[in-house]
CSV table of C-alpha atoms in Angstrom, one decimal:
chain,number,residue,atom,x,y,z
G,91,UNK,CA,0.1,-0.1,0.2
G,92,UNK,CA,1.6,3.3,-1.0
G,93,UNK,CA,2.4,5.6,1.8
G,94,UNK,CA,0.2,8.8,2.2
G,95,UNK,CA,2.3,12.2,2.6
G,96,UNK,CA,0.5,15.1,4.0
G,97,UNK,CA,2.2,18.5,3.0
G,98,UNK,CA,2.1,20.6,5.9
G,99,UNK,CA,1.2,24.3,4.9
G,100,UNK,CA,3.8,26.8,5.7
G,101,UNK,CA,3.1,29.3,8.7
G,102,UNK,CA,1.7,32.7,7.7
G,103,UNK,CA,4.7,35.1,7.7
G,104,UNK,CA,5.0,38.8,8.1
G,105,UNK,CA,4.7,39.6,4.7
G,106,UNK,CA,1.6,37.4,4.4
G,107,UNK,CA,0.1,39.4,7.2
G,108,UNK,CA,0.9,43.0,5.5
G,109,UNK,CA,-0.7,41.6,2.0
G,110,UNK,CA,-3.9,40.4,4.0
G,111,UNK,CA,-4.2,43.8,5.9
G,112,UNK,CA,-3.9,45.8,2.8
G,113,UNK,CA,-6.5,43.7,1.1
G,114,UNK,CA,-8.9,44.6,3.6
G,115,UNK,CA,-8.0,48.4,4.1
G,116,UNK,CA,-11.3,49.3,2.4
G,117,UNK,CA,-13.4,47.3,4.8
G,118,UNK,CA,-15.5,49.5,7.1
G,119,UNK,CA,-14.5,49.0,11.0
G,120,UNK,CA,-16.7,50.3,13.5
G,121,UNK,CA,-15.6,51.3,17.0
G,122,UNK,CA,-16.0,53.5,19.9
G,123,UNK,CA,-14.3,57.1,19.4
G,124,UNK,CA,-12.7,56.6,22.8
G,125,UNK,CA,-10.5,53.8,21.2
G,126,UNK,CA,-8.5,56.7,19.5
G,127,UNK,CA,-5.6,58.8,21.3
G,128,UNK,CA,-6.8,62.0,19.8
G,129,UNK,CA,-10.5,61.6,21.1
G,130,UNK,CA,-11.7,64.3,23.6
G,131,UNK,CA,-12.5,62.4,26.6
G,132,UNK,CA,-13.0,65.4,28.6
G,133,UNK,CA,-16.1,66.5,26.3
G,134,UNK,CA,-16.7,63.5,24.8
G,135,UNK,CA,-15.9,65.0,21.3
G,136,UNK,CA,-14.6,62.8,18.3
G,137,UNK,CA,-14.4,65.8,15.9
G,138,UNK,CA,-10.4,65.7,15.7
G,139,UNK,CA,-10.7,62.1,15.2
G,140,UNK,CA,-13.5,62.4,12.5
G,141,UNK,CA,-11.3,64.9,10.7
G,142,UNK,CA,-8.0,62.8,10.8
G,143,UNK,CA,-10.1,60.1,9.3
G,144,UNK,CA,-11.6,61.9,6.8
G,145,UNK,CA,-15.3,61.0,8.1
G,146,UNK,CA,-18.4,63.2,8.5
G,147,UNK,CA,-18.4,64.7,12.2
G,148,UNK,CA,-20.9,62.8,14.5
G,149,UNK,CA,-21.9,62.6,18.0
G,150,UNK,CA,-22.5,58.9,17.7
G,151,UNK,CA,-20.9,56.5,20.3
G,152,UNK,CA,-19.4,54.4,17.4
G,153,UNK,CA,-17.8,55.6,14.3
G,154,UNK,CA,-17.3,54.0,11.1
G,155,UNK,CA,-14.5,54.2,8.9
G,156,UNK,CA,-12.4,52.0,6.3
G,157,UNK,CA,-9.8,50.2,8.0
G,158,UNK,CA,-6.9,52.2,5.8
G,159,UNK,CA,-7.9,55.2,7.2
G,160,UNK,CA,-6.0,53.9,10.5
G,161,UNK,CA,-2.8,53.2,8.5
G,162,UNK,CA,0.0,55.8,9.7
G,163,UNK,CA,3.5,54.3,9.4
G,164,UNK,CA,5.8,54.9,12.7
G,165,UNK,CA,9.3,55.6,12.1
G,166,UNK,CA,11.5,52.5,13.3
G,167,UNK,CA,13.9,54.8,15.0
G,168,UNK,CA,10.7,56.0,17.3
G,169,UNK,CA,9.7,52.2,18.0
G,170,UNK,CA,13.2,51.2,18.9
G,171,UNK,CA,13.3,54.2,21.3
G,172,UNK,CA,10.1,53.0,23.1
G,173,UNK,CA,11.6,49.5,23.1
G,174,UNK,CA,14.8,50.9,24.5
G,175,UNK,CA,12.8,52.6,27.2
G,176,UNK,CA,10.7,49.8,28.1
G,177,UNK,CA,14.1,47.6,28.6
G,178,UNK,CA,12.1,44.3,27.1
G,179,UNK,CA,12.4,43.1,23.6
G,180,UNK,CA,9.5,43.2,21.2
G,181,UNK,CA,8.5,40.5,18.9
G,182,UNK,CA,9.8,41.5,15.5
G,183,UNK,CA,6.1,41.0,13.6
G,184,UNK,CA,4.8,43.8,15.9
G,185,UNK,CA,7.4,46.4,15.3
G,186,UNK,CA,7.4,45.4,11.4
G,187,UNK,CA,3.5,46.1,11.5
G,188,UNK,CA,4.0,49.4,13.5
G,189,UNK,CA,6.7,50.6,11.0
G,190,UNK,CA,4.2,49.4,7.9
G,191,UNK,CA,0.9,50.8,9.6
G,192,UNK,CA,1.0,52.4,13.0
G,193,UNK,CA,-1.4,52.1,15.4
G,194,UNK,CA,-4.0,50.3,12.9
G,195,UNK,CA,-7.3,48.7,13.2
G,196,UNK,CA,-8.8,45.7,11.7
G,197,UNK,CA,-12.4,45.0,10.5
G,198,UNK,CA,-14.5,42.3,12.3
G,199,UNK,CA,-16.5,42.3,15.4
G,200,UNK,CA,-13.3,41.9,17.6
G,201,UNK,CA,-12.5,45.7,17.9
G,202,UNK,CA,-8.9,44.9,17.1
G,203,UNK,CA,-7.0,48.3,17.6
G,204,UNK,CA,-3.5,48.1,17.8
G,205,UNK,CA,-1.4,50.3,20.1
G,206,UNK,CA,2.2,51.1,20.1
G,207,UNK,CA,4.4,50.2,22.8
G,208,UNK,CA,4.2,53.1,25.1
G,209,UNK,CA,0.3,53.2,24.9
G,210,UNK,CA,0.4,49.5,25.2
G,211,UNK,CA,2.2,49.5,28.6
G,212,UNK,CA,-0.1,52.6,29.7
G,213,UNK,CA,-3.5,50.1,28.7
G,214,UNK,CA,-1.7,46.8,30.4
G,215,UNK,CA,-0.9,48.4,33.6
G,216,UNK,CA,-4.3,50.2,34.0
G,217,UNK,CA,-6.8,47.8,32.7
G,218,UNK,CA,-5.0,44.5,33.6
G,219,UNK,CA,-3.4,45.9,36.6
G,220,UNK,CA,-0.1,44.5,35.7
G,221,UNK,CA,2.8,45.8,37.7
G,222,UNK,CA,6.0,47.5,36.2
G,223,UNK,CA,7.7,44.5,35.8
G,224,UNK,CA,5.5,43.7,32.9
G,225,UNK,CA,4.6,39.8,32.9
G,226,UNK,CA,2.6,40.3,29.7
G,227,UNK,CA,1.8,42.8,27.4
G,228,UNK,CA,-1.7,43.7,25.9
G,229,UNK,CA,-1.1,45.1,22.5
G,230,UNK,CA,-5.1,45.5,21.3
G,231,UNK,CA,-8.5,44.8,22.5
G,232,UNK,CA,-10.1,41.3,21.6
G,233,UNK,CA,-13.8,41.1,22.0
G,234,UNK,CA,-14.6,37.8,20.7
G,235,UNK,CA,-15.2,35.9,23.9
G,236,UNK,CA,-15.8,38.8,26.1
G,237,UNK,CA,-15.8,42.9,26.1
G,238,UNK,CA,-12.5,43.8,28.1
G,239,UNK,CA,-10.1,40.9,26.9
G,240,UNK,CA,-7.2,41.8,25.1
G,241,UNK,CA,-4.5,40.1,22.8
G,242,UNK,CA,-0.8,40.2,23.5
G,243,UNK,CA,2.7,38.9,24.4
G,244,UNK,CA,3.9,37.1,27.6
G,245,UNK,CA,7.5,38.0,28.9
G,246,UNK,CA,10.0,35.4,28.9
G,247,UNK,CA,13.4,37.0,30.8
G,248,UNK,CA,14.2,39.8,28.9
G,249,UNK,CA,11.8,39.9,26.0
G,250,UNK,CA,8.4,38.9,25.0
G,251,UNK,CA,7.5,35.7,23.3
G,252,UNK,CA,6.3,35.7,19.7
G,253,UNK,CA,3.3,33.9,20.3
G,254,UNK,CA,-0.2,35.6,20.6
G,255,UNK,CA,-2.4,35.0,23.7
G,256,UNK,CA,-5.9,36.1,24.5
G,257,UNK,CA,-5.9,37.8,27.9
G,258,UNK,CA,-8.9,37.0,30.2
G,259,UNK,CA,-9.6,40.1,32.3
G,260,UNK,CA,-12.0,38.4,34.3
G,261,UNK,CA,-9.4,35.6,35.3
G,262,UNK,CA,-6.8,38.0,35.8
G,263,UNK,CA,-7.6,39.0,39.2
G,264,UNK,CA,-7.2,35.4,40.4
G,265,UNK,CA,-3.5,35.3,39.7
G,266,UNK,CA,-0.5,37.1,38.7
G,267,UNK,CA,0.7,34.2,36.7
G,268,UNK,CA,-0.4,34.9,33.0
G,269,UNK,CA,-0.6,31.1,32.6
G,270,UNK,CA,-3.7,31.4,34.6
G,271,UNK,CA,-5.5,33.9,32.5
G,272,UNK,CA,-4.2,33.3,29.0
G,273,UNK,CA,-5.3,31.2,26.1
G,274,UNK,CA,-2.7,31.0,23.0
G,275,UNK,CA,-4.3,32.1,19.8
G,276,UNK,CA,-1.4,31.9,17.7
G,277,UNK,CA,2.5,31.1,17.3
G,278,UNK,CA,3.0,34.7,15.8
G,279,UNK,CA,1.5,38.0,15.4
G,280,UNK,CA,1.6,37.1,11.3
G,281,UNK,CA,-0.2,33.8,11.8
G,282,UNK,CA,-3.0,35.3,14.3
G,283,UNK,CA,-3.6,38.2,11.8
G,284,UNK,CA,-3.8,35.8,8.5
G,285,UNK,CA,-6.2,33.4,10.6
G,286,UNK,CA,-8.2,36.1,12.0
G,287,UNK,CA,-8.7,37.9,8.4
G,288,UNK,CA,-9.3,34.5,6.7
G,289,UNK,CA,-12.1,34.0,9.3
G,290,UNK,CA,-14.0,37.3,8.5
G,291,UNK,CA,-13.5,37.4,4.7
């Protein structure tokens, strides 16, 4: 009887993820105005956000805009400086995507809005109450299983690992150990993005 050989599909790489992101740039995202760094929280005013995105001003809680309106690359030197200030190595996929797209959003119902390192640290320490040792880093919201969850990386000594995990905000308060409140979603950020966009297409 002949031996059946299964060809293993290669894991998506960062170039695959970049191509996928560009391909969905025209797709409309819907998120609360407050997820944007230039949202005026004091006055509940999204005027600056709407002007930057090139969409009509609105008082609605949710804004609709093509994903590509959030594409705004960040200089590699800026990312390197934030990494150095952090004192922990960041995954190469994450850094590459920031230099390509900046703090970009993905379409779909998961409310994926990627943050640069300095903002990700602020979110991680505020929303997840992770101390300054940063056992984990939340880089985006991820409202698939529950509103308030995030995705990000787990720290291994002096670097954050490449694997992407879902952070369960409700379980977080039971333990400081990230393995107790995280679920692995993908081996890399590139793999996560390709898989996510394949599901919503």
